[in-house]
Coordinates of C-alpha atoms in Angstrom, one line a residue:
M11 CA -34.0 -17.8 35.8
Q12 CA -31.5 -16.6 33.1
C13 CA -30.8 -18.2 29.8
Q14 CA -28.6 -17.4 26.9
E15 CA -28.4 -18.2 23.2
L16 CA -25.1 -19.1 21.5
N17 CA -23.3 -16.8 19.1
P18 CA -23.6 -14.2 20.5
P19 CA -24.7 -14.9 24.0
V20 CA -27.8 -12.9 24.9
P21 CA -29.2 -13.1 28.4
C22 CA -32.9 -13.5 28.8
K23 CA -35.3 -13.9 31.6
V24 CA -38.3 -16.3 31.7
H25 CA -40.9 -15.6 34.3
L26 CA -42.5 -19.1 34.8
P27 CA -45.7 -17.8 36.5
S28 CA -46.4 -15.5 33.5
L29 CA -45.6 -18.2 31.0
L30 CA -47.8 -20.8 32.8
A31 CA -50.6 -18.3 33.0
A32 CA -50.5 -17.7 29.3
V33 CA -50.4 -21.4 28.4
V34 CA -53.3 -22.1 30.7
A35 CA -55.3 -19.3 29.2
V36 CA -54.7 -20.7 25.7
L37 CA -55.7 -24.2 26.8
L38 CA -58.8 -23.0 28.5
A39 CA -59.8 -21.1 25.3
I40 CA -59.3 -24.3 23.2
V41 CA -61.3 -26.4 25.7
A42 CA -64.1 -23.8 25.6
L43 CA -64.3 -24.2 21.9
V44 CA -64.0 -27.9 21.6
F45 CA -66.0 -28.8 24.6
A46 CA -68.7 -26.2 24.4
P47 CA -71.7 -26.5 26.7
P48 CA -74.5 -28.5 25.1
A49 CA -76.7 -25.5 25.0
V50 CA -74.1 -23.5 23.1
A51 CA -73.3 -26.4 20.7
A52 CA -77.1 -26.8 20.0
D53 CA -77.4 -23.1 19.3
H54 CA -74.6 -23.3 16.7
S55 CA -76.1 -26.4 15.2
A56 CA -79.5 -24.8 14.9
R57 CA -78.1 -21.6 13.4
L58 CA -76.2 -23.6 10.8
A59 CA -79.3 -25.7 10.0
K60 CA -81.3 -22.6 9.5
L61 CA -78.6 -21.1 7.2
S62 CA -78.6 -24.3 5.2
D63 CA -82.3 -24.3 4.9
D64 CA -82.3 -20.6 3.9
Y65 CA -79.7 -21.4 1.2
F66 CA -81.7 -24.3 -0.2
E67 CA -84.8 -22.1 -0.4
L68 CA -82.7 -19.3 -2.0
R69 CA -81.5 -21.7 -4.7
L70 CA -85.1 -22.8 -5.4
S71 CA -86.3 -19.3 -5.8
L72 CA -83.4 -18.3 -8.0
F73 CA -83.4 -21.3 -10.3
S74 CA -87.1 -22.1 -10.8
L75 CA -86.7 -24.6 -13.6
S76 CA -84.3 -26.6 -11.4
A77 CA -86.8 -26.5 -8.6
T78 CA -89.3 -28.3 -10.9
E79 CA -86.8 -30.6 -12.6
D80 CA -84.4 -31.5 -9.9
V81 CA -86.5 -31.2 -6.7
G82 CA -90.1 -31.5 -7.9
D83 CA -91.2 -28.5 -5.8
P84 CA -94.6 -27.4 -7.1
R85 CA -94.3 -23.9 -5.6
F86 CA -92.2 -22.8 -8.5
D87 CA -94.0 -24.6 -11.4
G88 CA -95.4 -21.2 -12.6
V89 CA -92.1 -19.3 -12.4
L90 CA -89.6 -18.7 -15.1
E91 CA -86.5 -16.8 -13.9
I92 CA -84.5 -15.2 -16.6
E93 CA -81.2 -16.6 -15.3
I94 CA -79.1 -15.2 -18.1
S95 CA -80.1 -11.6 -17.4
P96 CA -77.7 -9.1 -15.7
D97 CA -80.3 -8.4 -13.0
H98 CA -80.6 -12.1 -12.1
R99 CA -76.8 -12.5 -12.0
A100 CA -76.6 -9.5 -9.7
R101 CA -79.2 -11.1 -7.4
Q102 CA -77.2 -14.3 -7.4
S103 CA -74.0 -12.5 -6.5
A104 CA -75.7 -10.6 -3.6
A105 CA -77.4 -13.6 -2.3
F106 CA -74.4 -15.9 -2.4
N107 CA -72.1 -13.3 -0.9
G108 CA -74.7 -12.8 1.9
I109 CA -74.6 -16.6 2.7
L110 CA -70.8 -16.6 2.6
K111 CA -70.7 -13.6 5.0
Q112 CA -72.9 -15.5 7.5
L113 CA -70.7 -18.5 7.2
G114 CA -67.7 -16.4 8.0
T115 CA -69.2 -15.7 11.5
M116 CA -69.7 -19.3 12.3
P117 CA -67.4 -20.7 15.0
V118 CA -66.2 -23.7 13.0
A119 CA -64.1 -25.2 15.9
A120 CA -67.2 -25.4 18.1
L121 CA -69.3 -27.3 15.6
T122 CA -69.9 -31.1 15.9
P123 CA -68.2 -33.2 13.2
A124 CA -71.5 -33.6 11.4
D125 CA -72.1 -29.9 11.4
R126 CA -68.6 -29.2 10.3
L127 CA -69.2 -31.3 7.3
T128 CA -72.4 -29.4 6.5
Y129 CA -70.5 -26.2 6.9
Q130 CA -67.7 -27.3 4.5
V131 CA -70.2 -28.5 1.9
L132 CA -72.2 -25.4 2.1
K133 CA -69.2 -23.1 1.9
Y134 CA -67.9 -25.1 -1.1
D135 CA -71.1 -24.9 -3.0
V136 CA -71.6 -21.2 -2.4
S137 CA -68.0 -20.4 -3.3
M138 CA -68.2 -22.4 -6.6
R139 CA -71.4 -20.6 -7.6
L140 CA -69.8 -17.2 -6.9
E141 CA -66.8 -18.2 -8.9
A142 CA -69.0 -19.4 -11.8
L143 CA -70.4 -15.9 -12.1
K144 CA -66.9 -14.6 -13.0
H145 CA -67.2 -16.5 -16.3
P146 CA -69.5 -15.4 -19.2
R147 CA -71.8 -18.5 -19.5
H148 CA -74.7 -16.1 -19.9
L149 CA -73.3 -14.9 -23.2
L150 CA -73.6 -18.4 -24.6
P151 CA -77.4 -19.0 -24.1
V152 CA -78.0 -20.9 -27.3
H153 CA -76.8 -24.5 -27.4
Q154 CA -78.1 -28.0 -28.0
L155 CA -78.5 -29.0 -24.4
E156 CA -82.1 -28.0 -23.6
M157 CA -82.0 -24.2 -23.6
A158 CA -85.1 -22.7 -22.0
P159 CA -87.3 -22.6 -25.2
V160 CA -86.5 -26.2 -25.9
K161 CA -86.8 -27.3 -22.3
L162 CA -90.3 -25.9 -21.9
A163 CA -91.4 -27.4 -25.2
G164 CA -90.2 -30.8 -24.1
W165 CA -92.0 -30.4 -20.8
A166 CA -95.3 -29.6 -22.6
G167 CA -95.6 -33.2 -23.7
G168 CA -96.9 -34.2 -20.2
Q169 CA -94.3 -37.0 -19.9
S170 CA -91.7 -35.0 -18.1
V171 CA -91.5 -33.0 -14.8
Q172 CA -94.1 -30.3 -15.5
P173 CA -97.4 -31.6 -14.2
F174 CA -100.6 -31.3 -16.2
K175 CA -103.3 -32.7 -14.0
T176 CA -105.2 -29.8 -12.5
V177 CA -106.4 -26.4 -13.8
Q178 CA -103.6 -24.8 -11.6
N179 CA -101.0 -27.0 -13.4
Y180 CA -102.1 -25.6 -16.8
E181 CA -102.1 -22.1 -15.5
N182 CA -98.6 -22.5 -14.1
Y183 CA -97.2 -23.6 -17.4
L184 CA -99.0 -20.7 -19.1
K185 CA -97.3 -18.3 -16.7
R186 CA -93.9 -19.7 -17.8
L187 CA -94.9 -19.3 -21.4
E188 CA -95.8 -15.7 -20.8
R189 CA -92.2 -15.0 -19.7
L190 CA -90.5 -17.0 -22.4
P191 CA -90.3 -14.0 -24.8
L192 CA -88.3 -12.2 -22.1
W193 CA -85.8 -15.1 -22.2
N194 CA -85.7 -15.0 -26.0
S195 CA -85.0 -11.3 -26.0
Q196 CA -82.4 -11.5 -23.4
A197 CA -80.7 -14.3 -25.3
I198 CA -80.4 -12.1 -28.4
G199 CA -79.0 -9.2 -26.3
N200 CA -76.5 -11.5 -24.7
M201 CA -75.4 -13.0 -28.0
R202 CA -74.9 -9.5 -29.4
E203 CA -72.7 -8.7 -26.4
G204 CA -70.8 -12.0 -27.0
M205 CA -70.2 -11.1 -30.6
R206 CA -68.8 -7.7 -29.5
T207 CA -66.5 -9.2 -27.0
G208 CA -65.5 -12.4 -28.8
V209 CA -67.5 -14.8 -26.5
V210 CA -69.4 -16.7 -29.1
Q211 CA -70.6 -20.3 -29.3
S212 CA -69.0 -23.0 -31.4
R213 CA -70.5 -23.3 -34.9
S214 CA -71.2 -27.0 -34.6
L215 CA -73.3 -26.4 -31.5
V216 CA -75.1 -23.4 -33.0
E217 CA -76.1 -25.6 -36.0
R218 CA -77.5 -28.2 -33.7
A219 CA -79.5 -25.6 -31.7
L220 CA -80.8 -24.1 -35.0
E221 CA -82.5 -27.4 -35.8
Q222 CA -84.4 -27.3 -32.6
L223 CA -85.3 -23.6 -32.9
K224 CA -86.4 -24.1 -36.5
T225 CA -89.0 -26.7 -35.4
L226 CA -90.4 -24.3 -32.7
A227 CA -90.3 -21.2 -34.9
E228 CA -92.0 -22.7 -38.0
S229 CA -94.9 -24.3 -36.1
G230 CA -98.3 -22.7 -36.1
V231 CA -100.3 -22.3 -32.9
E232 CA -102.3 -25.5 -33.1
D233 CA -99.3 -27.7 -34.0
S234 CA -96.8 -26.0 -31.6
A235 CA -95.3 -28.1 -28.9
Y236 CA -96.3 -25.4 -26.5
F237 CA -100.0 -25.9 -27.4
S238 CA -99.9 -29.7 -26.9
P239 CA -101.2 -29.6 -23.3
I240 CA -104.5 -28.1 -24.6
K241 CA -104.9 -31.2 -26.8
R242 CA -104.8 -33.3 -23.6
L243 CA -107.2 -31.4 -21.3
P244 CA -108.4 -33.8 -18.6
A245 CA -112.0 -34.9 -19.0
D246 CA -112.9 -33.7 -15.5
F247 CA -112.2 -30.1 -16.3
S248 CA -115.3 -28.0 -16.6
P249 CA -116.3 -26.7 -20.1
E250 CA -115.7 -23.2 -18.9
D251 CA -112.1 -24.0 -17.8
K252 CA -111.4 -25.9 -21.0
A253 CA -112.5 -22.9 -23.2
R254 CA -110.7 -20.4 -21.0
L255 CA -107.4 -22.2 -21.0
A256 CA -107.5 -22.9 -24.8
A257 CA -108.2 -19.3 -25.5
A258 CA -105.4 -18.1 -23.2
Y259 CA -102.9 -20.5 -24.7
R260 CA -103.8 -19.4 -28.2
E261 CA -103.5 -15.8 -27.4
V262 CA -100.1 -16.1 -25.6
L263 CA -98.7 -18.2 -28.3
S264 CA -99.9 -16.2 -31.3
E265 CA -99.2 -12.8 -29.9
R266 CA -96.0 -13.3 -27.9
V267 CA -94.3 -16.7 -27.8
L268 CA -94.2 -17.7 -31.4
P269 CA -93.3 -14.2 -32.8
S270 CA -90.4 -14.0 -30.3
T271 CA -89.3 -17.5 -31.1
K272 CA -89.2 -16.6 -34.8
R273 CA -87.1 -13.6 -34.0
L274 CA -84.7 -15.7 -32.0
Y275 CA -84.4 -18.3 -34.8
A276 CA -83.9 -15.6 -37.4
F277 CA -81.2 -13.9 -35.4
V278 CA -79.3 -17.1 -34.7
R279 CA -79.5 -18.2 -38.4
D280 CA -78.7 -14.9 -40.0
E281 CA -76.4 -13.0 -37.6
Y282 CA -75.1 -15.3 -35.0
L283 CA -74.2 -18.4 -37.0
P284 CA -71.9 -16.5 -39.4
N285 CA -70.0 -15.1 -36.4
A286 CA -69.8 -18.4 -34.5
R287 CA -66.3 -19.7 -33.8
S288 CA -64.8 -22.7 -35.7
G289 CA -63.0 -24.2 -32.7
A290 CA -64.8 -26.5 -30.3
G291 CA -62.9 -25.7 -27.1
L292 CA -63.0 -22.7 -24.8
G293 CA -59.4 -21.9 -25.5
S294 CA -60.5 -19.7 -28.4
V295 CA -62.7 -17.6 -26.2
P296 CA -61.2 -14.6 -24.3
G297 CA -60.4 -15.9 -20.8
G298 CA -61.3 -19.4 -21.9
D299 CA -58.3 -21.0 -20.3
A300 CA -59.3 -19.9 -16.8
W301 CA -62.9 -20.7 -17.6
Y302 CA -61.9 -24.2 -18.7
R303 CA -59.9 -24.8 -15.5
F304 CA -62.9 -23.8 -13.5
N305 CA -65.1 -26.2 -15.4
V306 CA -62.6 -29.0 -14.6
R307 CA -62.8 -28.2 -10.9
E308 CA -66.6 -27.8 -11.0
S309 CA -67.0 -31.1 -12.8
T310 CA -64.6 -33.2 -10.8
T311 CA -64.5 -31.5 -7.4
T312 CA -60.8 -31.9 -7.5
D313 CA -57.7 -29.7 -7.9
L314 CA -56.3 -31.9 -10.7
T315 CA -55.3 -30.2 -13.9
A316 CA -56.8 -31.1 -17.2
E317 CA -53.5 -32.7 -18.1
Q318 CA -53.5 -34.9 -15.1
I319 CA -57.0 -36.0 -15.7
H320 CA -56.2 -36.7 -19.3
A321 CA -53.2 -38.8 -18.3
N322 CA -55.4 -40.8 -15.9
G323 CA -57.9 -41.3 -18.7
L324 CA -55.2 -42.6 -21.0
K325 CA -54.0 -45.1 -18.3
E326 CA -57.6 -46.3 -17.9
V327 CA -58.1 -46.7 -21.6
A328 CA -54.9 -48.7 -21.8
R329 CA -56.1 -50.9 -19.0
I330 CA -59.5 -51.5 -20.7
H331 CA -57.8 -52.2 -24.0
R332 CA -55.7 -54.9 -22.3
E333 CA -58.8 -56.5 -20.9
M334 CA -60.4 -56.3 -24.4
E335 CA -57.4 -58.0 -25.9
T336 CA -57.7 -60.8 -23.4
I337 CA -61.4 -61.3 -24.3
K338 CA -60.6 -61.2 -28.0
A339 CA -58.0 -64.0 -27.5
K340 CA -60.5 -66.0 -25.5
V341 CA -63.2 -66.0 -28.2
G342 CA -60.5 -66.7 -30.9
F343 CA -60.8 -63.6 -32.9
D344 CA -57.9 -63.0 -35.3
G345 CA -57.4 -59.4 -36.1
P346 CA -57.1 -55.9 -34.8
L347 CA -59.1 -54.8 -31.7
F348 CA -61.1 -52.3 -33.7
D349 CA -62.2 -54.9 -36.1
F350 CA -63.2 -57.1 -33.1
L351 CA -65.4 -54.4 -31.7
K352 CA -67.1 -53.8 -35.0
A353 CA -67.7 -57.5 -35.3
M354 CA -69.3 -57.6 -31.9
D355 CA -71.7 -54.9 -32.9
K356 CA -73.0 -57.2 -35.7
R357 CA -73.6 -60.3 -33.7
A358 CA -77.3 -61.1 -33.4
D359 CA -76.9 -62.3 -29.8
R360 CA -75.5 -58.9 -28.9
L361 CA -78.5 -57.0 -30.3
P362 CA -81.4 -58.2 -28.2
F363 CA -83.6 -55.2 -28.6
K364 CA -85.7 -54.4 -31.7
T365 CA -87.7 -51.4 -30.5
D366 CA -87.4 -48.4 -28.2
D367 CA -90.1 -49.9 -25.9
E368 CA -88.1 -53.0 -25.4
V369 CA -85.1 -50.9 -24.2
L370 CA -87.3 -48.8 -21.9
A371 CA -88.9 -52.0 -20.5
Q372 CA -85.5 -53.4 -19.6
F373 CA -84.4 -50.2 -17.8
R374 CA -87.7 -50.1 -15.9
A375 CA -87.2 -53.7 -14.9
I376 CA -83.8 -52.9 -13.5
D377 CA -85.2 -49.9 -11.6
A378 CA -88.0 -52.1 -10.1
R379 CA -85.3 -54.4 -8.7
V380 CA -83.1 -51.5 -7.4
E381 CA -85.6 -49.1 -6.0
P382 CA -86.9 -51.2 -3.0
A383 CA -83.3 -51.5 -1.7
L384 CA -82.4 -47.8 -1.9
S385 CA -83.8 -47.2 1.6
R386 CA -81.0 -49.4 3.0
L387 CA -78.4 -47.0 1.5
F388 CA -80.1 -43.6 1.8
G389 CA -82.1 -42.1 4.7
R390 CA -84.0 -39.7 2.4
A391 CA -85.4 -40.0 -1.1
P392 CA -85.9 -37.1 -3.6
M393 CA -89.4 -35.7 -3.8
A394 CA -89.4 -36.2 -7.6
K395 CA -89.4 -39.8 -8.7
M396 CA -87.0 -41.0 -11.3
E397 CA -88.5 -41.3 -14.7
I398 CA -87.2 -43.6 -17.5
R399 CA -88.3 -42.3 -20.9
P400 CA -86.9 -41.8 -24.4
V401 CA -85.2 -38.6 -25.4
D402 CA -87.7 -35.9 -26.5
P403 CA -88.3 -36.0 -30.3
L404 CA -87.5 -32.3 -30.4
I405 CA -83.8 -32.8 -29.4
R406 CA -83.4 -36.5 -30.4
D407 CA -81.6 -35.8 -33.7
S408 CA -79.2 -33.3 -32.1
A409 CA -78.6 -35.1 -28.8
S410 CA -75.2 -36.7 -28.1

């Protein structure tokens, strides 16, 4: 058969047998992917499941504090990874790139819908972690949000995620304390590099962090937060274990932890604070605009710009204000909305709690009602139980 196109006419030949053969070949290839034999589909599913498990284990091993805090996995209770070190960041990069490379060989079209979702979530998480390594978070190690020295001090109280019930529990925490000076030294090195490159923390945040570091640095061994577990040694510990643990804690604190904490505090106070930036946003940091855009995507899991999110926020605030104005009119308040809100804060019936314990009791009562119903919504529960407790005294004054 001959055909021709208009302007100019060009003759062409179409061989139907060849064309049909090509179409059939393509269709067969698609069918082979979509309707893979059960054994093949099961193999892909098993491979993806193993890769997902490997990635989960990899994250636990890389981020040991998170393994304790977020997962409650006791295998890592004695590990303190120096996550802000160049070596650790290189390990992260190699590990995440390795996972991404394996994902690249996965036949996505042959996966079941459920496995395809797993694939997409896994790829997204790995990709975001790799992208995060492009930004110098490690050069801002000191801040008011539970940096490693403060986090470990808070956990020492026994009311948090670090367990203190067995001799092994006490030895695990001691192992973390033994590595804390490495974190402190790395933090100083990172901040020096940040000062050299212009990546420094906001002054207001440094001042808040200083309050926390001062408390830790100026404590003696016996009154240090890190020593508090020894003051609560379980009665069923043998006299020998009690004496050994107390001596070990005293030695590590007096010889290593407290001296390194003093050096960190002195550096932040005398060298870093004077060089801290006055601005609060990342815009004043080299590369800060791109870093901020990444933070927006990481926090929202959307591709919305900061401006779009801000505009949405303004619309929502306006909507809430309209509802507040309606309530203000209903109760007969005559005056600006701001004055109405201030007046509400002073009403005795709006202030039912007199103590911290009353607030905690109310939250725990809510949890007691909610917790039994969670199994109807979720097939699996976290290993670590949710805890309701007040903010640790060490960070209470500087918390938001």
